[in-house]
Every structure is written in structure tokens, then in C-alpha cells.
Coordinates of C-alpha atoms and ligand atoms in Angstrom, one line a residue:
M508 CA 1.3 7.8 21.9
A509 CA 2.5 10.9 20.1
V510 CA 3.6 10.1 16.6
V511 CA 7.1 11.5 16.0
S512 CA 9.5 11.2 13.2
L513 CA 13.3 11.2 13.4
S514 CA 15.6 14.1 12.4
Q515 CA 19.2 12.9 12.3
P516 CA 21.2 14.7 9.6
D517 CA 24.3 12.7 10.3
A518 CA 22.8 9.3 10.6
D519 CA 23.7 6.4 8.3
D520 CA 20.8 5.0 6.3
L521 CA 19.6 1.6 7.2
D522 CA 21.7 -1.0 5.4
F523 CA 19.0 -3.0 3.5
D524 CA 21.4 -5.9 2.5
A525 CA 22.4 -6.4 6.1
I526 CA 18.8 -7.2 7.3
R527 CA 18.5 -10.8 8.5
I528 CA 15.0 -12.3 8.7
T529 CA 14.8 -14.5 11.7
G530 CA 11.0 -14.8 12.3
E531 CA 8.0 -16.4 10.7
L532 CA 4.8 -14.4 10.4
E533 CA 2.0 -16.0 12.5
T534 CA -1.4 -16.4 11.0
A535 CA -4.4 -14.8 12.7
N536 CA -7.3 -16.7 11.0
H537 CA -8.4 -18.0 14.4
L538 CA -9.0 -14.5 15.6
L539 CA -11.3 -13.5 12.7
D540 CA -14.5 -14.0 14.8
D541 CA -13.1 -11.9 17.7
H542 CA -12.4 -8.4 16.5
E543 CA -11.0 -7.2 19.8
A544 CA -8.5 -10.0 19.9
L545 CA -7.7 -9.5 16.2
M546 CA -6.9 -5.8 16.9
R547 CA -4.9 -6.6 20.0
F548 CA -2.8 -8.9 17.8
H549 CA -2.6 -6.1 15.1
D550 CA -1.6 -3.4 17.6
E551 CA 0.9 -5.7 19.4
K552 CA 2.6 -7.3 16.4
G553 CA 2.0 -4.6 13.8
Y554 CA 0.4 -6.9 11.2
V555 CA -2.4 -9.4 10.6
F556 CA -1.6 -12.3 8.3
L557 CA -4.6 -14.3 7.1
R558 CA -4.0 -17.5 5.2
N559 CA -6.3 -18.4 2.3
V560 CA -9.2 -16.1 3.1
L561 CA -10.2 -14.4 -0.2
D562 CA -12.9 -15.8 -2.4
P563 CA -11.0 -18.2 -4.7
A564 CA -12.9 -17.2 -7.8
S565 CA -12.2 -13.5 -7.2
V566 CA -8.5 -14.3 -6.8
E567 CA -8.5 -16.4 -9.9
E568 CA -10.1 -13.5 -11.8
A569 CA -7.5 -11.0 -10.6
R570 CA -4.7 -13.4 -11.3
A571 CA -6.0 -14.0 -14.8
A572 CA -6.2 -10.3 -15.5
M573 CA -2.7 -9.8 -14.3
F574 CA -1.4 -12.7 -16.4
E575 CA -3.1 -11.2 -19.5
I576 CA -1.2 -8.0 -19.0
M577 CA 2.0 -9.9 -18.4
E578 CA 1.4 -11.9 -21.6
R579 CA 0.8 -8.8 -23.5
H580 CA 4.1 -7.4 -22.4
G581 CA 5.9 -10.7 -23.1
V582 CA 6.8 -11.2 -19.5
V583 CA 5.3 -14.7 -19.4
A584 CA 4.6 -17.0 -22.3
P585 CA 1.2 -17.1 -24.0
G586 CA -1.2 -19.3 -22.0
A587 CA 1.2 -19.6 -19.1
S588 CA -0.4 -20.8 -15.9
E589 CA 2.7 -20.2 -13.8
P590 CA 4.6 -16.9 -13.6
V591 CA 7.8 -18.3 -15.2
W592 CA 9.7 -15.3 -16.6
T593 CA 10.5 -15.2 -20.3
G594 CA 13.4 -12.9 -19.8
T595 CA 11.6 -9.9 -21.3
P596 CA 11.8 -7.0 -18.9
F597 CA 8.6 -5.3 -17.6
P598 CA 8.9 -1.5 -17.8
G599 CA 9.5 0.2 -14.4
G600 CA 7.1 2.7 -12.8
M601 CA 4.0 0.8 -14.0
E602 CA 2.5 0.2 -10.5
E603 CA -0.3 2.6 -11.1
S604 CA -0.8 2.1 -14.8
E605 CA -4.3 2.5 -16.3
E606 CA -3.9 -1.0 -17.7
F607 CA -4.7 -2.5 -14.3
A608 CA -7.7 -0.3 -13.5
G609 CA -10.5 -2.1 -11.8
I610 CA -8.7 -5.3 -10.8
S611 CA -8.3 -4.3 -7.2
R612 CA -11.9 -2.9 -6.9
R613 CA -13.3 -6.2 -8.3
I614 CA -11.4 -8.2 -5.7
I615 CA -12.1 -5.9 -2.8
E616 CA -15.8 -5.4 -3.6
H617 CA -16.5 -9.1 -4.1
P618 CA -19.3 -9.7 -1.5
G619 CA -17.4 -12.5 0.3
N620 CA -14.3 -10.4 0.4
L621 CA -16.2 -7.4 1.7
E622 CA -17.5 -9.5 4.5
L623 CA -13.9 -10.4 5.3
M624 CA -12.8 -6.8 5.2
A625 CA -15.6 -5.9 7.6
R626 CA -14.3 -8.5 10.0
I627 CA -10.8 -7.0 9.7
L628 CA -12.1 -3.4 10.3
G629 CA -14.9 -4.2 12.7
E630 CA -17.3 -2.3 10.5
P631 CA -18.4 -2.2 6.9
A632 CA -15.4 -1.6 4.7
A633 CA -14.7 0.3 1.5
M634 CA -11.8 0.5 -0.9
V635 CA -9.4 3.4 -0.8
P636 CA -8.7 4.6 -4.3
I637 CA -4.9 4.1 -4.0
V638 CA -3.6 0.8 -5.4
Q639 CA -0.2 -0.5 -6.6
Y640 CA 0.0 -3.4 -8.9
R641 CA 3.3 -5.1 -8.9
I642 CA 4.7 -7.3 -11.7
Y643 CA 8.3 -7.7 -10.6
P644 CA 10.5 -10.1 -12.6
P645 CA 13.8 -11.5 -11.3
N646 CA 16.1 -8.6 -10.3
G647 CA 13.3 -6.2 -10.8
P648 CA 12.4 -3.4 -8.3
V649 CA 12.8 -3.9 -4.6
T650 CA 10.7 -1.8 -2.2
G651 CA 12.9 -0.3 0.5
V652 CA 12.0 -0.2 4.2
H653 CA 9.2 2.2 4.9
Q654 CA 6.1 2.8 7.1
D655 CA 3.0 3.4 5.0
G656 CA 1.4 5.9 7.4
F657 CA 4.4 8.3 7.2
F658 CA 3.6 8.9 3.5
S659 CA -0.2 9.2 3.9
P660 CA -0.8 11.7 6.8
G661 CA -4.4 12.0 7.8
I662 CA -5.5 8.5 6.9
V663 CA -6.4 7.6 10.4
N664 CA -8.7 4.7 10.0
F665 CA -7.4 2.9 6.9
K666 CA -5.6 -0.4 6.7
P667 CA -2.9 -1.2 4.1
M668 CA -3.2 -4.6 2.7
W669 CA -1.0 -6.7 0.5
M670 CA -2.3 -9.6 -1.6
P671 CA -0.1 -12.1 -3.4
L672 CA -1.6 -13.3 -6.7
V673 CA 1.0 -16.1 -7.3
D674 CA 2.9 -18.4 -5.0
I675 CA 5.6 -16.1 -3.6
D676 CA 8.2 -18.1 -1.7
R677 CA 11.2 -16.5 0.0
S678 CA 13.3 -16.4 -3.1
M679 CA 10.7 -14.3 -4.9
G680 CA 10.7 -11.0 -3.0
G681 CA 7.7 -11.2 -0.8
L682 CA 7.2 -8.8 2.1
M683 CA 9.2 -8.8 5.3
V684 CA 7.8 -7.1 8.4
A685 CA 9.5 -5.7 11.5
V686 CA 7.3 -7.3 14.0
G687 CA 6.2 -5.2 17.0
Q688 CA 8.1 -2.1 15.7
N689 CA 4.9 -0.2 15.2
K690 CA 4.7 1.3 18.6
R691 CA 7.5 3.8 18.5
G692 CA 6.3 6.4 16.0
Y693 CA 7.8 6.9 12.6
F694 CA 11.5 6.2 11.9
H695 CA 11.7 8.1 8.7
N696 CA 14.5 10.7 8.8
L697 CA 13.1 14.1 8.2
A698 CA 16.6 15.5 8.0
K699 CA 17.0 13.7 4.6
A700 CA 13.8 14.8 2.9
P701 CA 12.2 14.1 0.5
R702 CA 13.2 10.4 0.6
C703 CA 13.5 10.4 4.4
P704 CA 15.3 7.0 4.6
I705 CA 15.1 5.2 7.9
P706 CA 18.4 5.3 9.7
E707 CA 20.6 2.5 10.8
G708 CA 20.1 1.3 14.4
V709 CA 16.5 2.3 15.1
I710 CA 14.6 -0.8 14.1
E711 CA 15.2 -3.8 16.3
P712 CA 17.4 -6.1 14.2
G713 CA 15.9 -9.3 15.5
S714 CA 12.3 -8.2 14.6
W715 CA 12.2 -9.1 10.9
A716 CA 9.8 -11.9 9.8
T717 CA 8.3 -13.2 6.6
A718 CA 6.4 -16.1 5.2
D719 CA 5.8 -18.1 2.0
Y720 CA 2.8 -16.5 0.5
H721 CA 0.0 -17.9 -1.7
P722 CA -2.9 -16.5 -3.7
G723 CA -5.9 -16.0 -1.3
D724 CA -3.7 -14.8 1.5
V725 CA -4.0 -11.2 2.9
L726 CA -1.3 -9.4 4.9
V727 CA -2.6 -6.3 6.7
I728 CA 0.2 -4.0 7.7
H729 CA -0.1 -1.5 10.6
G730 CA 0.5 2.0 9.2
A731 CA 3.5 2.4 11.5
T732 CA 5.1 -1.0 10.8
P733 CA 8.4 -0.9 8.9
H734 CA 8.2 -3.3 6.0
A735 CA 10.0 -3.9 2.7
S736 CA 10.2 -6.4 -0.1
R737 CA 13.1 -8.8 -0.7
P738 CA 14.9 -9.0 -4.0
N739 CA 13.4 -11.5 -6.4
L740 CA 16.2 -14.0 -6.9
S741 CA 14.1 -16.7 -8.5
D742 CA 13.2 -17.4 -12.2
R743 CA 9.6 -16.4 -11.7
V744 CA 7.7 -13.1 -11.7
R745 CA 6.4 -11.8 -8.4
V746 CA 2.8 -10.6 -8.8
S747 CA 1.0 -8.8 -6.0
I748 CA -1.4 -6.0 -5.3
D749 CA -1.3 -3.6 -2.5
T750 CA -4.3 -1.5 -1.6
R751 CA -6.0 -0.1 1.5
I752 CA -9.4 -0.4 3.0
Q753 CA -11.3 2.1 5.2
S754 CA -14.5 2.5 7.0
A755 CA -17.4 2.7 4.6
G756 CA -19.5 4.7 7.1
N757 CA -16.9 7.3 7.9
P758 CA -14.5 7.4 4.9
R759 CA -11.5 9.6 5.1
V760 CA -10.4 9.2 1.5
L761 CA -12.4 9.9 -1.5
L762 CA -12.0 10.0 -5.2
G763 CA -12.6 13.4 -6.8
T764 CA -12.3 14.9 -10.3
V765 CA -11.0 18.5 -10.1
T766 CA -13.6 21.1 -11.2
G767 CA -12.0 24.2 -9.8
W768 CA -9.5 25.7 -7.4
A769 CA -7.9 28.7 -5.7
S770 CA -4.5 28.8 -4.0
D771 CA -6.2 27.8 -0.8
R772 CA -9.1 25.6 -2.0
I773 CA -9.9 22.7 -4.2
D774 CA -13.3 21.8 -5.7
V775 CA -14.0 18.3 -6.9
E776 CA -16.9 16.2 -8.2
T777 CA -17.3 13.0 -6.2
H778 CA -19.5 9.9 -6.3
D779 CA -21.8 11.8 -3.9
G780 CA -21.8 15.2 -5.6
P781 CA -19.5 18.3 -5.5
R782 CA -17.2 18.9 -2.5
S783 CA -14.7 21.6 -1.6
F784 CA -11.7 21.3 0.7
R785 CA -9.3 23.8 2.2
V786 CA -5.7 23.6 1.0
D787 CA -2.9 25.0 3.2
D788 CA 0.7 24.4 4.2
D789 CA -0.4 21.3 6.1
T790 CA -1.8 19.7 3.0
F791 CA 0.5 17.0 1.6
I792 CA 0.3 17.6 -2.1
R793 CA 1.3 14.8 -4.4
I794 CA -0.8 15.4 -7.5
L795 CA 1.7 14.9 -10.3
H796 CA 3.6 11.9 -9.1
P797 CA 2.7 10.2 -5.9
G798 CA 6.3 10.1 -4.7
T799 CA 6.9 13.9 -5.1
R800 CA 5.6 16.5 -2.7
I801 CA 4.6 19.8 -4.3
P802 CA 4.9 23.0 -2.1
T803 CA 1.5 24.6 -1.4
G804 CA 2.7 27.8 -3.0
D805 CA 2.9 25.9 -6.4
F806 CA -0.4 24.2 -6.0
A807 CA -2.5 26.7 -8.0
E808 CA -0.2 26.5 -11.0
T809 CA 0.1 22.7 -10.9
V810 CA -3.4 21.5 -10.5
Q811 CA -5.4 21.0 -13.6
K812 CA -9.1 20.6 -14.4
D813 CA -10.3 17.0 -14.7
M814 CA -7.3 15.6 -12.7
K815 CA -8.4 12.5 -10.8
L816 CA -7.3 12.8 -7.2
A817 CA -7.5 10.7 -4.0
I818 CA -8.3 13.2 -1.3
V819 CA -7.6 12.4 2.3
F820 CA -9.7 14.8 4.4
D821 CA -10.6 15.8 7.9
G822 CA -13.8 17.8 7.9
D823 CA -13.3 20.4 5.2
H824 CA -9.5 20.3 5.3
A825 CA -7.5 18.5 2.6
E826 CA -4.8 16.5 4.5
T827 CA -3.4 14.8 1.4
L828 CA -4.1 15.4 -2.3
R829 CA -2.7 12.5 -4.2
K830 CA -2.7 11.4 -7.8
A831 CA -5.5 8.7 -7.9
S832 CA -4.3 5.4 -8.9
E833 CA -7.6 3.7 -9.3
N834 CA -11.2 4.8 -10.1
Ligands
AKG310 O1 5.0 -5.3 -2.6 C1 5.9 -4.4 -2.4 O2 7.0 -4.4 -3.0 C2 5.6 -3.4 -1.4 C3 4.3 -3.4 -0.8 C4 4.0 -2.4 0.3 O3 4.9 -1.7 0.7 C5 2.7 -2.4 0.9 O4 1.9 -3.3 0.6 O5 2.4 -1.5 1.7
FE2_311 FE1 4.1 -0.3 2.2

């Protein structure tokens, strides 16, 4: 179907606090050997929830790395094995901090996990260099209702995935998903740019579902599925990673280091050598802060040599230029 977004200048924004979760996410482990059936489930329900599928040692390694960072910031006690909050706040806006670099790549590129990713995609998988690491203490940040695909135009064959690294029960702010609401285009309200909040009354109120999550689980979210986190009302820290996977054979996102540019062009050095892409009004430019779009007219003055960017491309056209969050 044609993907549309809403434009409703007078609409009320969706009332987050009024959302009631009435459903339970279903696991799809039994469909892992039947990719067609797995994708039917994904397209119908808008998610794929897999219980205890990541290699345990790789999860333990990621968990230990996150705990080390939490310890360093005093968020958990030294030597803590459970994410009990000390009361020390964790600074906001750290989701893409350099401190975390490599944790996601190590978990995704673990051979056993790559095999799982290939079963999810139906072909060999690769990591997308866009990752958020979340260390969310009680009453910390809450992620509002959004559809990932709306914010990443051009990523046609990627799959967002969310991985809990501690037990995340319902009091701790795990994800809720609007089941089956992925088939009606984007709900984001273009009339209220740049935030484009989803209006009240468009998502089926009875569609919300969640689960108690455990390390080793993977939740794949359809790019058009509305989802959000819940507030963390517990005494523990919510620790999770969200990243994306894509086709290894036909990637649409690559990591590049800026080597040159003009107002309508960007040159980058990539893993596989130098590449150039066209930049125009259809390029979604988010090179300083991933949440802020920069007009194409400002591109040439804003971009800098050696910037690391995630580039979503279609042929030689840059669909999205985004500050890279992982290398
Ligand atoms: O963990 C969160 O708070 C949000 C995660 C998310 O939006 C995602 O994985 O796409
Ligand atoms: Fe998301």
C-alpha cells in the first residue's frame, strides 16, 4: 500500500498516559524454520517476538559491558549482578555515547546470532550502524509512541530490533507495541513538524500489547508499527539495546567518513573504498543530532571533514545522512 502520513493541524496529540495495555505479545520461536510463515506473522502483527534466542555468552558479555559502564557512573553498586538502582542519576542523552561503542556489533556479529539474524531476514544479515544503548533508571526517560520507519526514510529492507539485557518486567518500562497497526501507513502528524506527534484517535486503543522480557530475547518491530516504552516505576535500572539489521548482500545503509562535499554531493570513505552520493531536497539530513533535520540549503555549511555518518542510500542518491552512532 502507499505509505502516507497524517497532516492534522488541529488534532490533539495521543494521550500517552491514557494508553491501556490489554494484550500479551506472542512468541514466534516456532516459526524460525519457516521464513515465509515468520514474515506472514511479522506483516500481520507488526512484530516478531523471540524468546531466549541469542547466544547466552554473547548476551552475558554485552550485559557485563553495560554493567561496567553503569558502575563507573555509580548507577549500580560495584560488583552488582542485578540492576538495582543506587539512586545516582544517569545523565540524559547518552544513548549514542562513545562509551558503548562496539557492544552492539559484538552481539550482532557473534556467529550464532548472525545465523539467527539470517533466519529473521531470510538472507545473510549485517548490522546497521545505528544503535541506541539505554540505561534508564527509575523515573528516567520514556520513549514516546513512534514508528521507526517514519524517521528513517529509505531504509527499505532493514529490521529494527530491541534486546533486553536485564530482566524487564512490566514495572520497568519495557516496550509496548500496537499489534497489527502496521498496515495503515504512518500516523505521525506532519502538521506538527519537527516532532510530528501521533494524534489521538488513530491507533486502535485495544491493540496495545507487551511482555515480561529477559536477556536473550529479541523483539523485531515492523518499521510501521507504533511502539513506545513504559515509565520505569521499579527500583531497578532498565538496560536494553536497540539496533537494526539489514541484508548483507544488498545493504542500504553504510558507514562513511566524510572526505569532501558540495551543496549537492557528499564524498565518503567506506569499508569498501570511496563513494559519492547525491544530496538534494529529498535527503533527510540529520548529521549533527539524530533528532534534528537540517535543511538541504544548510548542508554545505554544516557538514565537516571526518564526520562519521550512517548513509541510507538508493543507488547514488543519499536518502538519509545521519550522525553515526556506532562504528
Ligand atoms: O527502548 C526504548 O525506550 C525504545 C526502543 C525503540 O523505540 C526501538 O527499539 O525501536
Ligand atoms: Fe523505535
